[in-house]
Amino acid sequence: MSVSDTLASRLADLQSRIAAACRRAGRDPAEVALLPVSKTFGTDRIREAAALGLRRFGESRMQEVRDKAGALADLPIDWVVIGHLQTNKAKDAARLAAEVQSLDRLDLAQALDRRLQQEGRTLDVLVQVKTSPEPSKFGLDPAELPGFVRAVARDHPALRVRGLMTLAVNSADAQAVRACFRALRTWRDRLRDEAVQGVEMSRLSMGMSGDFELAIEEGSTEVRIGSALFGARDYGPAAAT
Ligand SMILES: *Cc1c(COP(=O)(O)O)cnc(C)c1O
């Protein structure tokens, strides 16, 4: 079997698992998008995925987006930033990202807005929310969400808030994982009811290879899938450059 067949069959398998989770939850599979997460995978794999019709790809590091965007400039790819974004990388993000899902602080919003204004463009953003107590997880404290969303909408017009993103606790306890997703959905609903001007609080980016079915059952509109699509990641020195 060629590598391309493997990727195609993994994609088909994922799509049927997504559809099955939707059916269990009484949802329409068209409501749940798949965001392939290509971090650490080479441009050959991304080309194969693009040939299968995928065009949005999630990446964690701006340096990797820069390198890949350069190497794949002939393809119509939308780069989606899903990892912690340093403020000093705002310029690259404003130039190269189609979307940032990891907005988690005002100084980053300010830096992005300034660079976007220079580029003369707007950027869709999701606010990353910390729904688990694990110290390694980035994200805004949920209690700060209402004020944060209002401040972004008021002061940073180049950013268009479209929803929320989270990483659930890394746990074998499905109830604990589910609780993270449920908390994000509850916050999304609450903020949607507030109807902040300029904010379209519709999207919920939650669920990864190990927990996307739970996330779909809890209302995810977008699952971010890396290893279940591309295979195991290699974080060795060569892959991390
Ligand atoms: C790496 C990553 C993913 C994908 O993880 P998999 O377990 O490989 O599916 C999703 N979201 C974020 C924020 C990531 O960093």
PDB file of N, CA and C in Angstrom, residues 38-39 54 76 89 120 129 160 172:
ATOM      1  N   SER A  38      -0.796  19.351  11.344  1.00  0.00           N
ATOM      2  CA  SER A  38       0.379  18.883  10.595  1.00  0.00           C
ATOM      3  C   SER A  38       1.699  19.180  11.297  1.00  0.00           C
ATOM      4  N   LYS A  39       1.653  19.699  12.513  1.00  0.00           N
ATOM      5  CA  LYS A  39       2.907  20.031  13.214  1.00  0.00           C
ATOM      6  C   LYS A  39       3.819  18.812  13.268  1.00  0.00           C
ATOM      7  N   LEU A  54      -7.791  18.305   1.521  1.00  0.00           N
ATOM      8  CA  LEU A  54      -7.668  19.086   2.756  1.00  0.00           C
ATOM      9  C   LEU A  54      -6.934  20.384   2.455  1.00  0.00           C
ATOM     10  N   PRO A  76      -3.041  26.222  -2.259  1.00  0.00           N
ATOM     11  CA  PRO A  76      -3.946  27.165  -1.572  1.00  0.00           C
ATOM     12  C   PRO A  76      -4.221  26.726  -0.146  1.00  0.00           C
ATOM     13  N   LYS A  89       6.075  36.991  17.809  1.00  0.00           N
ATOM     14  CA  LYS A  89       5.783  36.294  16.554  1.00  0.00           C
ATOM     15  C   LYS A  89       4.503  36.830  15.903  1.00  0.00           C
ATOM     16  N   GLY A 120      -3.177  45.513   6.577  1.00  0.00           N
ATOM     17  CA  GLY A 120      -4.469  45.850   5.987  1.00  0.00           C
ATOM     18  C   GLY A 120      -5.416  44.673   5.912  1.00  0.00           C
ATOM     19  N   VAL A 129      -9.205  28.781  26.074  1.00  0.00           N
ATOM     20  CA  VAL A 129      -9.658  28.815  27.462  1.00  0.00           C
ATOM     21  C   VAL A 129      -9.050  27.638  28.213  1.00  0.00           C
ATOM     22  N   ARG A 160     -11.333  39.213  14.683  1.00  0.00           N
ATOM     23  CA  ARG A 160     -12.747  38.851  14.672  1.00  0.00           C
ATOM     24  C   ARG A 160     -12.939  37.575  15.479  1.00  0.00           C
ATOM     25  N   ALA A 172      -7.389   9.437  31.524  1.00  0.00           N
ATOM     26  CA  ALA A 172      -8.140   8.257  31.071  1.00  0.00           C
ATOM     27  C   ALA A 172      -9.574   8.309  31.579  1.00  0.00           C
TER      28      ALA A 172
END
